[in-house]
Coordinates of C-alpha atoms in Angstrom, one line a residue:
X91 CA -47.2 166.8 -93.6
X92 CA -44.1 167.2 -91.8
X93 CA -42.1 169.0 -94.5
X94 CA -45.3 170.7 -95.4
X95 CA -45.9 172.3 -91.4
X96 CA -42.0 173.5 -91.3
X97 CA -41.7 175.0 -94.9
X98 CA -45.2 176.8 -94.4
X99 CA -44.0 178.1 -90.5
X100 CA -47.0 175.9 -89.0
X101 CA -48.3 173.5 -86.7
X102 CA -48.9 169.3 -88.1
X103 CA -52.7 170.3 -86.9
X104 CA -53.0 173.3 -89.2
X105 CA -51.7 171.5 -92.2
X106 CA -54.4 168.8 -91.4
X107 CA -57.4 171.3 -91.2
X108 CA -56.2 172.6 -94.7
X109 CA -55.9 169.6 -96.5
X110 CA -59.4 168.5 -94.7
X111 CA -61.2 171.7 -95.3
X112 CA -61.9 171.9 -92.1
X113 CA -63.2 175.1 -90.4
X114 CA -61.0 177.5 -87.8
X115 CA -57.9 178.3 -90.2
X116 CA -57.5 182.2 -91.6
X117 CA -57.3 182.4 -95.4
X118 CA -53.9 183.9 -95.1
X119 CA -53.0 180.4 -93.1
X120 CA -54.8 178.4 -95.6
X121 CA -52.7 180.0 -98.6
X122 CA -49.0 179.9 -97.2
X123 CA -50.4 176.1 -96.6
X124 CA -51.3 175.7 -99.8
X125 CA -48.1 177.2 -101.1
X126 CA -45.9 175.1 -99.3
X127 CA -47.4 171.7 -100.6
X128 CA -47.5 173.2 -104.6
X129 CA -43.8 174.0 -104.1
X130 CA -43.0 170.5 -102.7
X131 CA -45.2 168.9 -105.4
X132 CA -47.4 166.8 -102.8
X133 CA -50.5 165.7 -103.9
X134 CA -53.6 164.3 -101.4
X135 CA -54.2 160.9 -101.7
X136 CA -57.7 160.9 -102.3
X137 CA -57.2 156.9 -102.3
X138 CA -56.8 156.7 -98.9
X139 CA -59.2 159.6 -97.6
X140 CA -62.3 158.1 -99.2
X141 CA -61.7 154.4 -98.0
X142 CA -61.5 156.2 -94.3
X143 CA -65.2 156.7 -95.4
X144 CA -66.3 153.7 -96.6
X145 CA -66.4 154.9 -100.1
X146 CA -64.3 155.0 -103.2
X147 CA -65.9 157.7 -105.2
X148 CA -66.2 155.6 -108.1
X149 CA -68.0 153.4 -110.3
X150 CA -67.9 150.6 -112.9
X151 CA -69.5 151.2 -116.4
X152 CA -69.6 147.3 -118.7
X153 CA -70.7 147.7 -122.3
X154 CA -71.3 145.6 -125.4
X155 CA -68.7 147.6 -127.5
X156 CA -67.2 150.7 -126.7
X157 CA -66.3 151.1 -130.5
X158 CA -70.3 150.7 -131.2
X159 CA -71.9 154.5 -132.0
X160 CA -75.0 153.4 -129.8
X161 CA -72.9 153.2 -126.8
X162 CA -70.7 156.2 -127.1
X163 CA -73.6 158.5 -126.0
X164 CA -74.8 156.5 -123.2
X165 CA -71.0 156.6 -122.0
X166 CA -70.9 160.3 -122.0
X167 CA -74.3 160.4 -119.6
X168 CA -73.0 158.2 -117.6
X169 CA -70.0 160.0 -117.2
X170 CA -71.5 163.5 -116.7
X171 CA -73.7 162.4 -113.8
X172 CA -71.0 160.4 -112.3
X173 CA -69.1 163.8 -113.1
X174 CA -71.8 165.6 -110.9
X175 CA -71.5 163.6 -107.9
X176 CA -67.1 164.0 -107.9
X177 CA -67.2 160.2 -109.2
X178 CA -64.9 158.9 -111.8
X179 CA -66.0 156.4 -114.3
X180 CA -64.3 153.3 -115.6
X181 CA -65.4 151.6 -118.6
X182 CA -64.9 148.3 -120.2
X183 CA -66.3 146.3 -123.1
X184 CA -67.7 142.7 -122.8
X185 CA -67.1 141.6 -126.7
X186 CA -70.6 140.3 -125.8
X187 CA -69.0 137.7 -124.1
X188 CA -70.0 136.5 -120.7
X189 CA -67.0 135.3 -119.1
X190 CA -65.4 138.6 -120.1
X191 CA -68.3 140.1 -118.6
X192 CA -68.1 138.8 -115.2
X193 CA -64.5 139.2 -115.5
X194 CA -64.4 142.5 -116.1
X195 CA -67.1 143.2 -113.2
X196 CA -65.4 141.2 -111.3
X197 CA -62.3 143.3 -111.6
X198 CA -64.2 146.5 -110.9
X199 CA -65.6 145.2 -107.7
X200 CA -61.8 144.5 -106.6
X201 CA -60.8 147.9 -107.2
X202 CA -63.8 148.5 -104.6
X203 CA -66.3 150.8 -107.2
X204 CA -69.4 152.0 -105.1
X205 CA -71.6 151.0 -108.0
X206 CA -72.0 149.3 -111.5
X207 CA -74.4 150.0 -114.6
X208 CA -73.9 146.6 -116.8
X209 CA -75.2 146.5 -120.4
X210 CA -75.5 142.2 -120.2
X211 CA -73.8 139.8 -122.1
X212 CA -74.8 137.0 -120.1
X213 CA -77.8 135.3 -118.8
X214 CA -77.1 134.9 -115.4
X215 CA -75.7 137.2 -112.8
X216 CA -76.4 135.3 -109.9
X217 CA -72.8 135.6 -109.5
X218 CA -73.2 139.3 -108.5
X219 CA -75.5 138.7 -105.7
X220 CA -72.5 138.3 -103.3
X221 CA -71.1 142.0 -104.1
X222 CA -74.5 144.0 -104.0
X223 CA -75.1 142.0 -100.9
X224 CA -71.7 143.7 -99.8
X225 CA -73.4 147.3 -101.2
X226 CA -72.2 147.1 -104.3
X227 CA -75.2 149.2 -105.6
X228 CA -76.0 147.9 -109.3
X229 CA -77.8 149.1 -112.9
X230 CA -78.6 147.1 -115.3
X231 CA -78.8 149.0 -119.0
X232 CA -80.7 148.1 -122.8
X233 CA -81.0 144.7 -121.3
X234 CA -82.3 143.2 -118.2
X235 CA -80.5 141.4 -115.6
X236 CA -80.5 137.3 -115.6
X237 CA -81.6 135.3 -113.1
X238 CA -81.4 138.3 -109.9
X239 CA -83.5 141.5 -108.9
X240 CA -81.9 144.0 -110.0
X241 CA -82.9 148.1 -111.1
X242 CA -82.8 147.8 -114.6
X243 CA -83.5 151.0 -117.6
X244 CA -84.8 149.4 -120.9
X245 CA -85.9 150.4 -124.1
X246 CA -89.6 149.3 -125.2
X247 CA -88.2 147.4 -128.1
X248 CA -91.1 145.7 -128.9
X249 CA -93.6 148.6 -129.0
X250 CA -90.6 150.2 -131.1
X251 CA -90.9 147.4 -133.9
X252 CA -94.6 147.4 -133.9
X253 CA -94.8 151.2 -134.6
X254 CA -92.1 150.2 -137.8
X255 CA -93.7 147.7 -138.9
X256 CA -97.3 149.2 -139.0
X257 CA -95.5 152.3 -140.6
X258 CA -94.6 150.4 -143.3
X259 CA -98.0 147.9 -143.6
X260 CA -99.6 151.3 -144.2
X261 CA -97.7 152.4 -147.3
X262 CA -99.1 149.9 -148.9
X263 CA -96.4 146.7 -148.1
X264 CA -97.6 143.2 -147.3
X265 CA -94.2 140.8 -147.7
X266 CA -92.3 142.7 -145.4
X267 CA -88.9 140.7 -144.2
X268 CA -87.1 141.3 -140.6
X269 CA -83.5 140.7 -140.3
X270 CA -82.1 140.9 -136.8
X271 CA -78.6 140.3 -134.4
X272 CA -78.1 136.8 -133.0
X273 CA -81.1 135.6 -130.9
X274 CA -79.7 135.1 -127.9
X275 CA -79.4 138.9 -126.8
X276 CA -82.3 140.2 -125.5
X277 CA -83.3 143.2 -127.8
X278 CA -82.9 140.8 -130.7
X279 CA -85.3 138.8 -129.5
X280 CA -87.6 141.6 -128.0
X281 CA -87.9 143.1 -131.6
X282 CA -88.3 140.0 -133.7
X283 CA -91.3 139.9 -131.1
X284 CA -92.5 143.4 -132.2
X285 CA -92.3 142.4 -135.6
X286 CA -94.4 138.8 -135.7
X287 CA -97.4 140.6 -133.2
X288 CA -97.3 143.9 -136.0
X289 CA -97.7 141.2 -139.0
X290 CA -100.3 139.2 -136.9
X291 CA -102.2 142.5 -136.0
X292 CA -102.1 143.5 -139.3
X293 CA -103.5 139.9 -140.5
X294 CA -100.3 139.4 -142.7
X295 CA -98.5 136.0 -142.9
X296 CA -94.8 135.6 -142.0
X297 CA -92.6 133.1 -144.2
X298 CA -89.8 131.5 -142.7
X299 CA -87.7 132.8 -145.5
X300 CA -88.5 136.3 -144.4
X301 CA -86.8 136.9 -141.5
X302 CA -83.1 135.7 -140.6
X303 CA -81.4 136.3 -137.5
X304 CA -78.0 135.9 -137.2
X305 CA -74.5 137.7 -136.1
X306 CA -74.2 141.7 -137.8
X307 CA -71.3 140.9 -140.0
X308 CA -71.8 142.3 -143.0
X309 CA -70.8 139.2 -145.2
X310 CA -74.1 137.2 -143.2
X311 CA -76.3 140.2 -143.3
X312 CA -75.3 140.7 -147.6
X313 CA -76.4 137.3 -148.4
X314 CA -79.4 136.9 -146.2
X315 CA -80.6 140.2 -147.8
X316 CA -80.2 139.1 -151.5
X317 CA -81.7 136.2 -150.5
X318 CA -84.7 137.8 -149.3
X319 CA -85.0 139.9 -152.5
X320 CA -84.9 136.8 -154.6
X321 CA -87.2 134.3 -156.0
X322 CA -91.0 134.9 -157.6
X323 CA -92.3 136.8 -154.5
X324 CA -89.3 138.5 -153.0
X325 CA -89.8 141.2 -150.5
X326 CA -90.7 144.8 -150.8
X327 CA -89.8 145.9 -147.3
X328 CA -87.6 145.3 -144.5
X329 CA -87.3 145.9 -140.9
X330 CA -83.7 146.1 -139.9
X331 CA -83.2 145.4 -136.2
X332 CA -80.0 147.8 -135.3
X333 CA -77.7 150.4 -136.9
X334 CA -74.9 148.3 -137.9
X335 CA -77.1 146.2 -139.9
X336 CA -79.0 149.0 -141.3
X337 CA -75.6 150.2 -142.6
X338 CA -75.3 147.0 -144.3
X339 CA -78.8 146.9 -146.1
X340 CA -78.3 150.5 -147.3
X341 CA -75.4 149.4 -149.1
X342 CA -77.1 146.2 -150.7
X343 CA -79.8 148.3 -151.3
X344 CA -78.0 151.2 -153.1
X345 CA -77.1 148.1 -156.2
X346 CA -80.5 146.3 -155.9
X347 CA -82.7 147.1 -159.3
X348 CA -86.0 147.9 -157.5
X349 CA -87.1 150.3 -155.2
X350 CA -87.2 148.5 -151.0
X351 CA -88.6 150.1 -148.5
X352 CA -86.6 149.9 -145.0
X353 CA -86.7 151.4 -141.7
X354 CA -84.1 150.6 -139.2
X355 CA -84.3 150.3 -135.0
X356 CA -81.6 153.2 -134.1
X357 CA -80.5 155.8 -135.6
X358 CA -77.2 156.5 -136.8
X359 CA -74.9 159.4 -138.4
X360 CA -75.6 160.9 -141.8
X361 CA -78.9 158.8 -141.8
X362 CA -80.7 162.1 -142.4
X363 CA -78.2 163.0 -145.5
X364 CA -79.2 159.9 -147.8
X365 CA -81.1 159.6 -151.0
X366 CA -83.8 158.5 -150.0
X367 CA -83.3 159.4 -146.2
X368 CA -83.6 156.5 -143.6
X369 CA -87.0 155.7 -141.5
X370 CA -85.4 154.4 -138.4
X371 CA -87.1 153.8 -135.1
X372 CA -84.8 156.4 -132.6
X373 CA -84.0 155.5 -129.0
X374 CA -82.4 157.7 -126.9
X375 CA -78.8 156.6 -125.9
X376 CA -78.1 159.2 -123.6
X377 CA -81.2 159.2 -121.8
X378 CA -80.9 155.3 -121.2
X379 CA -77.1 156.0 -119.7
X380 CA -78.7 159.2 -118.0
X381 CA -81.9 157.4 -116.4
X382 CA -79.6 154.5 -114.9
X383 CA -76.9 156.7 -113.7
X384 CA -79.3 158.4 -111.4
X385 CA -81.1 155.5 -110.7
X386 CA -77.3 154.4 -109.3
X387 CA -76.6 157.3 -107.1
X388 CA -80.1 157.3 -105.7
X389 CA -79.5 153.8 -104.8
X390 CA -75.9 155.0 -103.8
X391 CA -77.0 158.2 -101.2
X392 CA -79.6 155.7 -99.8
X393 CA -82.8 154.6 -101.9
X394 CA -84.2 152.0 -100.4
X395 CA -87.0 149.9 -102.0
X396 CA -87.7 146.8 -104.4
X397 CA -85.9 147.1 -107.8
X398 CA -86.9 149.4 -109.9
X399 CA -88.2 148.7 -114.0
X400 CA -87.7 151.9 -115.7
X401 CA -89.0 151.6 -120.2
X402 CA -88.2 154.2 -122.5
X403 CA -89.7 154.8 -125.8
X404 CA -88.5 154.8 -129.2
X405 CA -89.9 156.9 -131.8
X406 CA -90.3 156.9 -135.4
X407 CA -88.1 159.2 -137.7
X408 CA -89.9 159.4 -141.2
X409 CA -87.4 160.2 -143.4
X410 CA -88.1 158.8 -146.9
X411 CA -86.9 155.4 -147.2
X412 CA -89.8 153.8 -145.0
X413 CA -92.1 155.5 -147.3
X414 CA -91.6 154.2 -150.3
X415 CA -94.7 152.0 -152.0
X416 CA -94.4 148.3 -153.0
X417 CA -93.7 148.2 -156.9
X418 CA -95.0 144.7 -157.6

């Protein structure tokens, strides 16, 4: 501030009002200021100024995968309301692991974020309750918290897989098979739910040897799907429970001999531009990311109040492949 106040001709005083914004300092003032601290390459640290205030103007975004398309939208809302408030975003992926998880929230609270959105890998956050009782304000995203109160912005997976499943129970199918991600994640579980209370409203049995849930490699997600289709009374539709293993089936399908019906829960790129198109069952990303973003900065400029529950809906995208009629 020194070398800033003699190269501009001014006092230390002025050169704090300008860098503060403050009022009582002529625009001609205010540029020779200015002028003076481009030319000597000084920057504010912003760092510093916002821990003055108690705040850091930042928060801490944990996801399953930042390389999975589902996530890449929420990202971007995130980012654009955080972007609205002047607060930047930092990102992470668990692996869906939970000691990488509380690791990498963990790290964020050290760099002193003013908030977190967390898409869960583990079961229990009790180990968070000793940051948000700090004011650590705190989101929880596509899955819900474990074993704490927490605001939280779900999906209605369950509803979703009903509406899919009963979408495909009235075109006629009556062995319809579900594959789905590993049961220990919340939506996995949440949609094989969806899938046994469609078949059970629909008065339709469900064989062991029709559903399989499991990890989304392709290799498991191949050979649990020919297995399906085998044998005297294979399948004639599936339910898919995410994109990546959609991808899969669409691929096993494509060399399969009969006609399957499928519809997938998410959508996913080019989807539309198959032959037949994909049925899927669409959330919305971006509203999800959106939704608990705001939820955070309301919390953040002083909501008070239990813990909110926010559920979104899917919806079903006819496209062709959940339409077509059992063959046998």
């Amino acid at each position: 501030m020194k070398d800033v106040a003699a190269r501009a001709g001014v006092g230390l005083k002025t050169v704090s009002r300008v860098v503060n914004e403050e009022a009582g300092v002529t625009e001609t003032t205010i540029a020779r200021v200015q002028a003076a601290i481009d030319a000597l390459g000084f920057r504010r640290n912003d760092s510093a100024r916002l821990l003055r205030k108690g705040r850091t103007a930042s928060i801490g975004l944990v996801l399953e995968d930042l390389a999975d398309p589902f996530y890449a939208p929420l990202s971007r809302a995130v980012e654009e309301v955080a972007r609205a408030h002047a607060n930047l975003l930092f990102t992470g992926s668990s692996a869906e692991d939970s000691a990488r998880e509380q690791e990498l929230v963990l790290a964020f609270c050290a760099r002193r974020v003013d908030g977190l959105i967390v898409v869960p890998a583990s079961d229990d956050h009790r180990y968070l309750e000793p940051e948000m009782a700090a004011g650590v304000a705190t989101v929880f995203v596509d899955r819900p918290a474990g074993q704490i109160s927490a605001d939280e912005v779900l999906t209605d997976n369950a509803g979703g897989v009903r509406e899919g499943v009963a979408h495909l129970v009235a075109h006629g199918h009556r062995r319809i098979g579900f594959l789905g991600d590993r049961p220990h994640i919340h939506t996995a579980t949440e949609r094989l739910r969806g899938y046994r209370e469609a078949m059970a409203a629909a008065a339709l049995p469900v064989h062991d040897s029709w559903v399989s849930m499991g990890p989304t490699a392709p290799d498991r997600v191949r050979s649990e799907l020919e297995r399906m289709l085998a044998g005297p009374e294979p399948v004639t539709a599936l339910f898919v429970g995410n994109n990546r293993i959609t991808v899969t089936a669409v691929r096993v399908l494509a060399r399969y001999g009969r006609p399957v019906a499928l519809v997938g829960f998410d959508d996913f790129e080019l989807a539309d531009l198959l032959r037949p198109g994909i049925s899927v069952i669409a959330q919305d990303p971006a509203l999800l990311g959106r939704t608990a973003a705001r939820l955070l900065f309301r919390r953040l400029d002083g909501a008070a109040g239990p813990p909110h529950r926010v559920e979104l809906s899917g919806h079903l995208i006819a496209r062709g492949s959940g339409e077509i009629p059992p063959t046998h």
